[in-house]
XYZ file of C-alpha atoms in Angstrom:
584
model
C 0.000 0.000 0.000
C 2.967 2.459 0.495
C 4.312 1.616 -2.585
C 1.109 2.461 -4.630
C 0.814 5.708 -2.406
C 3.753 6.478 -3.621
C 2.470 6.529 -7.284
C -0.652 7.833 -6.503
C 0.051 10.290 -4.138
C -4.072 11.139 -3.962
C -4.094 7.742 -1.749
C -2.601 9.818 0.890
C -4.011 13.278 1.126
C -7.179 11.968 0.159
C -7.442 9.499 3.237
C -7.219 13.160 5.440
C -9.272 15.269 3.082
C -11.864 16.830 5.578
C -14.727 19.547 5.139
C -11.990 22.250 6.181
C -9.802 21.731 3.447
C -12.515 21.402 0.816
C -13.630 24.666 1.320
C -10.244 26.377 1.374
C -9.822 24.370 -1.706
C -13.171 25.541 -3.322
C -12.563 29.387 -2.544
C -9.163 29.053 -4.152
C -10.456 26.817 -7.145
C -12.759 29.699 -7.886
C -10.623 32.807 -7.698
C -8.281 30.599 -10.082
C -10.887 29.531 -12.203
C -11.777 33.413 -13.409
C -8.222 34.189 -13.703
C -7.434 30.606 -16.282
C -10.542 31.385 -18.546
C -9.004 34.503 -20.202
C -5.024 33.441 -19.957
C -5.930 30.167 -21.219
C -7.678 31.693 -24.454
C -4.550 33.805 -24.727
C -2.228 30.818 -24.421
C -3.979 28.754 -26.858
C -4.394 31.935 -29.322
C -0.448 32.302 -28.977
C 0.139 28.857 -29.615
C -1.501 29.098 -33.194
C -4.741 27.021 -32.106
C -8.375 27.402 -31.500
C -9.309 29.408 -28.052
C -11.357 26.247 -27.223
C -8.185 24.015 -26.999
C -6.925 26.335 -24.355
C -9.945 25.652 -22.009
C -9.599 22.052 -22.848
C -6.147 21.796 -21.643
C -6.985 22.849 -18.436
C -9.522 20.523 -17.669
C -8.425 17.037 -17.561
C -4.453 17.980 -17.115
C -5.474 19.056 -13.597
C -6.830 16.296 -12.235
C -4.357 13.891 -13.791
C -1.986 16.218 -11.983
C -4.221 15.996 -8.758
C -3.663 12.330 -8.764
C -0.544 11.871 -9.415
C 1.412 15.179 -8.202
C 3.307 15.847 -5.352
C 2.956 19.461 -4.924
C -0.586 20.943 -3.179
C -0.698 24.075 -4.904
C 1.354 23.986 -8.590
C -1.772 24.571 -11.247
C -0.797 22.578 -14.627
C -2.606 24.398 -17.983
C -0.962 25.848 -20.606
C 1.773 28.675 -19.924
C 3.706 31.106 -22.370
C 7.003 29.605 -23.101
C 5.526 26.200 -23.791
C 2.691 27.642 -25.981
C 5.701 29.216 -28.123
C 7.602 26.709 -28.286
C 4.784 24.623 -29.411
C 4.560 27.159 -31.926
C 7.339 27.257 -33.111
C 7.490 22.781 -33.783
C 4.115 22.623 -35.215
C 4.226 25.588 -37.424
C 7.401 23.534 -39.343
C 4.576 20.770 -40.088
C 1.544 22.677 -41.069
C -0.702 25.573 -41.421
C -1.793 27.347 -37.869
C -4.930 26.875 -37.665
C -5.515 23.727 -40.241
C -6.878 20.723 -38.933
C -2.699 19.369 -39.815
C -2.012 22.098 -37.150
C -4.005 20.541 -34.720
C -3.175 17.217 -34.515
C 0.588 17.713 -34.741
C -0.279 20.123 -31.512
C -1.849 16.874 -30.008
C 0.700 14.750 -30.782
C 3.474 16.686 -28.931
C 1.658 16.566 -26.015
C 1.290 12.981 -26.254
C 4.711 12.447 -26.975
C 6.006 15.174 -24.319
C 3.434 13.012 -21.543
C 5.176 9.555 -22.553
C 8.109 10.824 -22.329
C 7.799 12.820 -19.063
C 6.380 9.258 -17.832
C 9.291 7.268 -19.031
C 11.634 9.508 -17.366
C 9.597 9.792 -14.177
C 9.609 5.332 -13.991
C 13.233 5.452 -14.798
C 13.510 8.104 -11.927
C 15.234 10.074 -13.696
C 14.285 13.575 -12.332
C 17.993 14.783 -11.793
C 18.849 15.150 -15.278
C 17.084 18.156 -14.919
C 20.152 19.546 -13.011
C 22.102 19.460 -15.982
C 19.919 22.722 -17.134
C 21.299 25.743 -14.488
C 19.110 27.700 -13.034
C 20.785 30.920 -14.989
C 20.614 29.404 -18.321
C 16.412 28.808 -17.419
C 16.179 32.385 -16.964
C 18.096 33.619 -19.274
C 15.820 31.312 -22.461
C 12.913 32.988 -20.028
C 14.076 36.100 -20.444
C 14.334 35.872 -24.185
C 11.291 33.769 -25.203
C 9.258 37.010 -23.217
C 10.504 39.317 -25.397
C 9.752 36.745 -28.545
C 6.430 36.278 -27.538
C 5.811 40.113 -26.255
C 6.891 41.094 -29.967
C 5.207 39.004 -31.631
C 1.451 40.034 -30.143
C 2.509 43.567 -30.519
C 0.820 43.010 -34.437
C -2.435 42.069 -33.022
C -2.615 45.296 -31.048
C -1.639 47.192 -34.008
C -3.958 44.688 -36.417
C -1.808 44.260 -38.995
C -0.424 40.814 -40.901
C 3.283 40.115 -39.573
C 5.098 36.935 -38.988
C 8.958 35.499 -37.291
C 10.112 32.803 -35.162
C 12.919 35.195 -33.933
C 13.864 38.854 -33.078
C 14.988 39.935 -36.548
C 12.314 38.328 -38.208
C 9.478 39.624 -35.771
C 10.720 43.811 -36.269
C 11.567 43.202 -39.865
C 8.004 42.520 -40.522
C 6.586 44.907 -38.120
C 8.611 47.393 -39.537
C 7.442 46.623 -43.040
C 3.507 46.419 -42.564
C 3.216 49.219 -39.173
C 2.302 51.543 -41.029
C -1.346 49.701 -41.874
C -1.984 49.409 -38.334
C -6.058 49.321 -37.864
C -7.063 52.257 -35.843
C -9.823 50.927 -34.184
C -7.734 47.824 -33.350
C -4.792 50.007 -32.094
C -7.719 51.324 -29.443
C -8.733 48.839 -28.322
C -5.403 46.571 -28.036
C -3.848 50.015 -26.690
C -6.247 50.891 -23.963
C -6.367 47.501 -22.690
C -2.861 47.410 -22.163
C -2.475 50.523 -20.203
C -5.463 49.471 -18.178
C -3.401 46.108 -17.333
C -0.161 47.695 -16.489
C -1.941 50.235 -14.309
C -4.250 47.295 -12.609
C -0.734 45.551 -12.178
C 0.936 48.431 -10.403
C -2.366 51.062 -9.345
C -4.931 48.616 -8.619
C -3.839 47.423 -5.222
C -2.838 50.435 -3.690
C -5.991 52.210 -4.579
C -8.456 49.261 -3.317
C -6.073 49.093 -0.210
C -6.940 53.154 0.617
C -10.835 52.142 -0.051
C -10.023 49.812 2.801
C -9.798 46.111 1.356
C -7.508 43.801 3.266
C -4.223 43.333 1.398
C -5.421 39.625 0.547
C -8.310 40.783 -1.266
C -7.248 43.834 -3.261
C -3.930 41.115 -4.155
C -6.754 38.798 -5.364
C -8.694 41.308 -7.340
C -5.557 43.068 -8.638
C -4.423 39.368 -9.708
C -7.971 39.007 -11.548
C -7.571 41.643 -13.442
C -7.711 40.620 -17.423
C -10.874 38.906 -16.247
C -12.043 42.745 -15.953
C -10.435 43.634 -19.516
C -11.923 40.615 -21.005
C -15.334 42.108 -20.105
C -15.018 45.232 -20.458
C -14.121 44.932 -24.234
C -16.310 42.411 -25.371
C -19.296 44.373 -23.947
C -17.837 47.398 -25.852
C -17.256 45.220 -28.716
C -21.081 44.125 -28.950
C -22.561 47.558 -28.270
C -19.938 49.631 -30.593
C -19.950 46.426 -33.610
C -16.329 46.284 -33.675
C -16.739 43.136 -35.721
C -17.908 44.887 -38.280
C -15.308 48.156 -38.129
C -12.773 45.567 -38.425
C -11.665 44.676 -35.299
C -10.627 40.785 -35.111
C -12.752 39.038 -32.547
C -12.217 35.377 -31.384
C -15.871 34.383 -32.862
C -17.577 31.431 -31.958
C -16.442 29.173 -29.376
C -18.077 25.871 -29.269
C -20.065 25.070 -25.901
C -19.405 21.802 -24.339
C -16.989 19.529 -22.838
C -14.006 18.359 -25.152
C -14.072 15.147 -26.904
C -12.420 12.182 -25.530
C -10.411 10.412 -28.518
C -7.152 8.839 -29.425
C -4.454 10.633 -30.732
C -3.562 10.113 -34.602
C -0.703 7.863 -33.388
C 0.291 7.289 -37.142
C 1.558 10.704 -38.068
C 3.651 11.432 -40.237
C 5.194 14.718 -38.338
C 6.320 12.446 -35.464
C 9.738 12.404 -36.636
C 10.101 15.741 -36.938
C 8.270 16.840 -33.499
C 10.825 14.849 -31.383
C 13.670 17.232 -30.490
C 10.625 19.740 -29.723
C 9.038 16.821 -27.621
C 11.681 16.591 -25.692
C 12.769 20.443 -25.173
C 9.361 20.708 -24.587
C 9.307 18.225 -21.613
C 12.851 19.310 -20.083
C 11.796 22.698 -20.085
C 8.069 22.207 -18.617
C 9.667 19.929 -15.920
C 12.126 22.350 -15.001
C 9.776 25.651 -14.507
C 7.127 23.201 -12.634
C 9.364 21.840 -10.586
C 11.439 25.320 -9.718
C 7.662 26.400 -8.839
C 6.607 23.318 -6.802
C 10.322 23.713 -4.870
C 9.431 27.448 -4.379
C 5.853 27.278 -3.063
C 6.149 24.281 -0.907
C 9.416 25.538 0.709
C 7.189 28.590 1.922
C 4.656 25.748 3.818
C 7.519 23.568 5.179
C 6.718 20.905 2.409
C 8.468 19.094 -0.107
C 8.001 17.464 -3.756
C 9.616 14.698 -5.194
C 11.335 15.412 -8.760
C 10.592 11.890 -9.948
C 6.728 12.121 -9.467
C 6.585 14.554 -10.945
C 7.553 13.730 -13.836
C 4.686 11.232 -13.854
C 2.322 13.901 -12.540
C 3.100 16.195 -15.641
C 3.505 13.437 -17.787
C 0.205 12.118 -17.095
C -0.950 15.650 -17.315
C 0.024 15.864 -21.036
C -1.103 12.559 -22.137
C -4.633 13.838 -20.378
C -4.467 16.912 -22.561
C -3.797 14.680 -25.628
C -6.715 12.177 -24.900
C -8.674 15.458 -24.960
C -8.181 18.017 -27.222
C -5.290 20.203 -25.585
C -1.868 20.587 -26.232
C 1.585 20.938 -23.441
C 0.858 21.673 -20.326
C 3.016 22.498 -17.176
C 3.014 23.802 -14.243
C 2.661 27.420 -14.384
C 4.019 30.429 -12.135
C 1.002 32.707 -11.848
C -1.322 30.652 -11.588
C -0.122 28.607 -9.120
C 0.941 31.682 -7.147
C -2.929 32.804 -6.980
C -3.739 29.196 -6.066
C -1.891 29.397 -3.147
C -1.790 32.127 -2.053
C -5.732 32.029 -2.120
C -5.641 29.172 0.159
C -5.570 26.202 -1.528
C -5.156 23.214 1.065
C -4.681 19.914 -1.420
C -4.456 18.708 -5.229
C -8.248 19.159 -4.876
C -8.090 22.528 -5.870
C -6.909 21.656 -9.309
C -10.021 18.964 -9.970
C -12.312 22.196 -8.181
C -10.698 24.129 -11.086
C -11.046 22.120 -13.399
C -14.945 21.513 -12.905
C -15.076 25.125 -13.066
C -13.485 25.574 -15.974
C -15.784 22.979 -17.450
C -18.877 24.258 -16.237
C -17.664 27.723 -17.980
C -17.133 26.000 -21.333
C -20.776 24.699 -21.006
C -22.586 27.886 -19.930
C -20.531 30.687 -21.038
C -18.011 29.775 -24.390
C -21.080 31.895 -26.563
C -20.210 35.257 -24.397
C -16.414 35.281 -25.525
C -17.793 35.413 -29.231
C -16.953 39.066 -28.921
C -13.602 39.195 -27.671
C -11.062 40.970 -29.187
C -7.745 39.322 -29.843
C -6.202 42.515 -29.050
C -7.194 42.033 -25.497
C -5.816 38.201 -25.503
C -2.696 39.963 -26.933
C -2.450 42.679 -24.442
C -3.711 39.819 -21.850
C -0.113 37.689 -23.071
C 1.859 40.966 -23.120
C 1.169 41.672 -19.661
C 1.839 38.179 -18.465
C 5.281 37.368 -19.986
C 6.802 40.980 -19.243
C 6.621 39.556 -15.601
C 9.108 36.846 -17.155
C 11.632 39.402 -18.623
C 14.858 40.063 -16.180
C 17.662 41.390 -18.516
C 19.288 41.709 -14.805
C 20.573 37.889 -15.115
C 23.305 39.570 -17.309
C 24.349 41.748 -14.634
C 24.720 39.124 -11.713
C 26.379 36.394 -13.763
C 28.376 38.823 -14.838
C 29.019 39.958 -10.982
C 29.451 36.254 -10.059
C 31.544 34.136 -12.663
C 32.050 34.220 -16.477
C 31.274 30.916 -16.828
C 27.589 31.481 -15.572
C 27.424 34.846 -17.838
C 28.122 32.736 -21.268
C 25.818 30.396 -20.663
C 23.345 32.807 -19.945
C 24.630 35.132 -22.743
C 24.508 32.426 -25.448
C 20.942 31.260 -23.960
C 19.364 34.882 -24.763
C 21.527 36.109 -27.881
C 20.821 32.355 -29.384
C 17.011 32.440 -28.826
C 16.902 35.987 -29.616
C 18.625 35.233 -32.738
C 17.641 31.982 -34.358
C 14.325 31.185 -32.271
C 13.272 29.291 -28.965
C 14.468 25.671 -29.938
C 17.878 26.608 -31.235
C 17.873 28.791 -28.067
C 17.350 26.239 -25.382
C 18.970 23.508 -27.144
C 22.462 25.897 -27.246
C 21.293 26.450 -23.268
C 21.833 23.009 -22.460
C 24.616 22.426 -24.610
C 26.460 25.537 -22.976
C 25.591 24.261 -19.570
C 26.652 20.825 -20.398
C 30.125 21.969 -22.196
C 31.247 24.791 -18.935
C 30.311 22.379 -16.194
C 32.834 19.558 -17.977
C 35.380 22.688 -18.789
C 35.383 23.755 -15.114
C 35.684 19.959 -13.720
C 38.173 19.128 -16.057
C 40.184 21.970 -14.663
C 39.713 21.056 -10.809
C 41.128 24.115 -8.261
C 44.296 22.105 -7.224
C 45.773 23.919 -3.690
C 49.463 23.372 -1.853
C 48.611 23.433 1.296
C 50.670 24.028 4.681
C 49.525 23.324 8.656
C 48.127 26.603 9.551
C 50.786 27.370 13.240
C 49.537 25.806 16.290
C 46.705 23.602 14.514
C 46.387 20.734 12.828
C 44.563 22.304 10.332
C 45.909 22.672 6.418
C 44.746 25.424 4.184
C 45.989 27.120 0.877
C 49.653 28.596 1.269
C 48.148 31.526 -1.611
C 45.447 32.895 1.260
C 47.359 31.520 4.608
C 50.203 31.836 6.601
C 51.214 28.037 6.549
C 54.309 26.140 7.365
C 55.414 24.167 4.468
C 58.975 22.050 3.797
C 60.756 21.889 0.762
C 60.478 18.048 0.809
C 56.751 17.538 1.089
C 54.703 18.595 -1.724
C 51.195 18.494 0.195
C 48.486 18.959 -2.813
C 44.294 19.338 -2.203
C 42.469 18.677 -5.261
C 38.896 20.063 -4.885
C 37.051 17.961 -7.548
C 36.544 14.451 -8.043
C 38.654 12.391 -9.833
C 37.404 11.184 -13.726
C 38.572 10.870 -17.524
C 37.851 14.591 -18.034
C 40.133 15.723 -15.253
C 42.584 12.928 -15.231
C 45.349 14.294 -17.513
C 44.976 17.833 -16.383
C 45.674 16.173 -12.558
C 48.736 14.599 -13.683
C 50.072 17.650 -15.821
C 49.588 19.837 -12.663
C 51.332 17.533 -10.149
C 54.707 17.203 -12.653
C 54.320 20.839 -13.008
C 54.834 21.406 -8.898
C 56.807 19.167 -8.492
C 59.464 20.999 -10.886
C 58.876 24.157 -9.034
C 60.250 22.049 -5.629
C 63.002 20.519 -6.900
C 63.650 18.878 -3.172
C 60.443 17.115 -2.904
C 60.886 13.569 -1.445
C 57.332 12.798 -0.761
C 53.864 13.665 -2.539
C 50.787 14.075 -0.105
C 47.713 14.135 -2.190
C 44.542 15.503 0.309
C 41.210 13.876 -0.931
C 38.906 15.506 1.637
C 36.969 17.051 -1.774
C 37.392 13.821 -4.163
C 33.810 11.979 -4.102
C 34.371 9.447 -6.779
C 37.446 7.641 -8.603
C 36.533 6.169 -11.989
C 38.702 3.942 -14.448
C 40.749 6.621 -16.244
C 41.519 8.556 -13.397
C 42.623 5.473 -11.621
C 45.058 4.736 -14.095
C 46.530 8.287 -14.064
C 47.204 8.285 -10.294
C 48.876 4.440 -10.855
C 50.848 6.264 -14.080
C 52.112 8.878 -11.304
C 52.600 6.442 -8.620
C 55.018 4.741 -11.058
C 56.892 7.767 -12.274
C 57.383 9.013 -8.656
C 58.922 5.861 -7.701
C 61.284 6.109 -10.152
C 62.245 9.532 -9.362
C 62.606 8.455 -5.619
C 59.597 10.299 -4.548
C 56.888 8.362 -2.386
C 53.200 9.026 -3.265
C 50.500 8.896 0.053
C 46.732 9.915 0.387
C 45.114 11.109 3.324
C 41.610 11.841 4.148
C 40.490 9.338 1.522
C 36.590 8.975 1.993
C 34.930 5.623 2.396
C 33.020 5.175 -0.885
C 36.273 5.799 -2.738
C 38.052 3.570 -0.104
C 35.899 0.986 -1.135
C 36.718 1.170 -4.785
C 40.382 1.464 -4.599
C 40.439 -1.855 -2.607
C 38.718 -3.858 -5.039
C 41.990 -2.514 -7.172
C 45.584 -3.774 -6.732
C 46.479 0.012 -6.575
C 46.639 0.421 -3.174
C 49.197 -2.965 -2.792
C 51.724 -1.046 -5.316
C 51.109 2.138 -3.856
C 54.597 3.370 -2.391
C 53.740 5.174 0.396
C 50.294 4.853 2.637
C 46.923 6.210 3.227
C 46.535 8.124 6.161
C 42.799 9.380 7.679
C 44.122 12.710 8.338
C 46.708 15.255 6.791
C 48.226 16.211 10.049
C 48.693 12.685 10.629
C 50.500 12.153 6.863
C 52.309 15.058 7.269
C 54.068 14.042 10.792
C 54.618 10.696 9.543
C 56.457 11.807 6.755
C 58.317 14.301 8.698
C 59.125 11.828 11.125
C 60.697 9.213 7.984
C 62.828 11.959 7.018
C 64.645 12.914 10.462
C 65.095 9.491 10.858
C 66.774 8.880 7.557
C 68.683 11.614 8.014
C 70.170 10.644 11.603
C 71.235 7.289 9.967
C 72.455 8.802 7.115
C 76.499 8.539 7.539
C 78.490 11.584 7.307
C 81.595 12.099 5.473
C 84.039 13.836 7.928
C 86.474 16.143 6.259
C 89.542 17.241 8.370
């Protein structure tokens, strides 16, 4: 029964669900619920697809999430970067908007949920380590200005087209000067009525005398306000018919449960976007779920999570939606309005799906302009050129990656972007462990401590070479370990003995073994013993399944101090039975 809990994590907070927590869930479920209607419209407009798929993939992903998640207030549905980045696959296949379009939309999320779930039974939720935290942000960073660009033509109403930077202004440029006036209105003003409801609603509801939960909850519901306001203004005025582009008919009901074309001939080509797809989802839900439950004293596990989403994908496959992850703002308002459990999500969901019943024939007269200026909003929340600045501040390693990240998706589009992102992450972490910080170290006076003789005052002799290597031991490394030690050792020409300090070295593999038996060898023969000290278990282990420690010629000592004073102790001895040649 633990076991399957562990799968199905509902086993265990349902077993405790109680009439408390359904209501705290229910109040939260709602205030989400009016804030998903209008962003998911957006999301699914900015994806290329119907509106309807939008509401559709935020039904059944969240309660495939509720059962099989681990976090009790991350919201899956559709999100920005995911919705451009499905985009920018399916566009390569077909027509936005054909039924082509549509199915090659479905597919990746199949294929993103299968292989979030394959990952997730092979546990393999720390690969998603290998993506740093600065590169994320920086592809962030970028794909909010891509996507903030490219909306900025349904504002203006105008025809304009680019999976990248260049490409977005260059056809801006060439076409802004047909901008739609009564489109540029109504796009225009609902923008400046956002920003000011993002930065002058709350303040002013909070001098009318609304707790600061409520005006945070009202300021957060804001487009829901926009939404309104313009489609009422766009049935009274006929906007429609002065040329404003409205969203049109939305079909009422539920969506359609049905299998995925499996056969398609696009699957092929929609597998590198699968996959970016799925690493990137899993790392913004997962830096989400980390964040929120940290604030409650709670904690998620990586690996089911990456059944949780990738059941939450193949959900939104099986029923008309496209990727889905878990998403910042939304899960922000869930919890911070309260929500208790994973209920929340199945609360929204119903909600959602009573809305798509009752109300889909209201949004008829919705302007895209406002979904634009909805998205526009949103994602400048995501832009934070400021990375830059801090990786710069901190290490030029971190500020490439980051730099290549933004510049690269910037430049050549969101794929190329995060694929250079991971490749840049993967290429300076091996350049920085295959150059480990290597230390001589000396006993810092009166301890029997050892630190760095560059950044201590140390006592050091001329015939022990004592060496710290801060980095594990492995092929990349190996060579550059060796080159280093021959390299000291010529600047201490009087070195008898070699003392290398493992307190840092986790892990010994093959090729590294064979370099240390290399220098073992060539030490020998230049009269110079070779010892360890503070050699830790695991690597212990290894080595004694090796005949390296039986031709080792010196020993392995559990402390420096102790290595050192051994050593010292060999010498003085050899030299008080050394004889001396008396000269008269």
């Amino acid at each position: 029964m633990h076991r399957l809990r562990r799968y199905l994590p509902i086993l265990d907070w349902g077993r405790r669900y109680n009439r408390g927590a359904f209501m705290d869930d229910g109040l939260a479920a709602l205030i989400v619920t009016v804030m998903l209607i209008p962003q998911s419209l957006a999301y699914a407009m900015l994806a290329g697809l119907p509106p309807e798929m939008g509401l559709y993939a935020s039904m059944l992903p969240l309660v495939a999430y509720a059962v099989f998640g681990t976090s009790t207030t991350l919201s899956v549905g559709p999100v920005a970067v995911v919705s451009l980045m499905t985009a920018s696959a399916v566009a390569q296949i077909a027509d936005a908007g054909s039924v082509a379009y549509i199915e090659a939309a479905i597919l990746l999320s199949l294929m993103s949920g299968g292989m979030l779930l394959v990952f997730g039974v092979l546990r393999l939720g720390f690969l998603a380590s290998f993506l740093s935290h600065p590169v994320i942000a920086g592809f962030i960073t970028a794909s909010g200005v891509i996507i903030a660009i490219s909306q900025v033509r349904h504002i203006l109403g105008i025809k304009a087209s680019g999976d990248n930077l260049l490409q977005l202004v260059t056809s801006l440029g060439g076409t802004v000067a047909d901008s739609h006036l009564p489109t540029l209105v109504t796009g225009g003003a609902t923008l400046l009525f956002l920003l000011w409801v993002r930065s002058g609603l709350k303040p002013l509801l909070l001098r009318l005398g609304l707790s600061d939960y409520w005006a945070g909850m009202l300021t957060r519901t804001g487009p829901v306000f926009a939404v309104i306001g313009t489609s009422v203004a766009a049935y009274y005025l006929d906007l429609g018919a002065r040329g404003v582009s409205l969203v049109g008919h939305i079909p009422a009901g539920l969506p359609d449960f049905t299998m995925p074309v499996l056969v398609h001939p696009a699957w092929r080509e929609l597998l590198v976007s699968a996959l970016l797809i799925s690493i990137i989802g899993f790392v913004e839900s997962v830096s989400v779920g980390h964040t929120l439950a940290a604030r409650r004293r709670q904690r998620i596990m990586p690996d089911q999570e990456l059944i949780g989403l990738g059941a939450s994908n193949m959900a939104a496959a099986f029923s008309g939606g496209y990727p889905v992850t878990g998403g910042f703002a939304r899960s922000i308002v869930n919890f911070d309005a309260g929500a208790a459990t994973p209920a929340s999500g199945i609360l929204t969901a119903l909600g959602i799906g009573l809305s798509a019943l009752f109300f889909t024939p209201y949004l008829a007269y919705l302007p895209n302009a406002t979904l634009a200026a909805t998205i526009i909003v949103a994602v400048l929340s995501l832009v934070d050129f400021s990375i830059l600045k801090r990786t710069w501040d901190y290490g030029l390693s971190d500020f490439v990656a980051v730099a290549i990240t933004i510049f690269v998706t910037l430049g050549l589009g969101v794929e190329t972007g995060v694929a250079c992102g991971v490749l840049a992450s993967l290429a300076l972490h091996l350049y920085k462990t295959s150059r480990p910080h290597m230390a001589v170290v000396g006993e810092v006076p009166g301890t029997e401590h050892y630190r760095n003789v560059d950044r201590h005052e140390v006592i050091t002799r001329s015939d022990i070479l004592s060496l710290r290597i801060d980095e594990s031991l492995y092929f990349a490394n190996a060579s550059f370990v060796e080159s280093r030690l021959y390299a000291l050792l010529d600047e201490q020409p009087d070195a008898r003995h070699v003392i290398l300090m493992c307190t840092a070295v986790n892990e010994i593999d093959l090729s590294a073994l064979e370099a240390l038996e290399s220098i073992n060898r060539q030490l020998r023969d230049r009269n110079i013993t070779l010892h360890l000290s503070e050699v830790k278990g695991p690597v212990m282990d290894v080595l004694r399944h090796t005949h390296f420690l039986e031709e080792l010629s010196g020993k392995v000592f559990m402390s420096q101090h102790h290595a050192v004073k051994h050593v010292m102790a060999v010498e003085d001895e050899a030299h008080q039975n050394k004889p001396h040649n008396w000269v008269i």
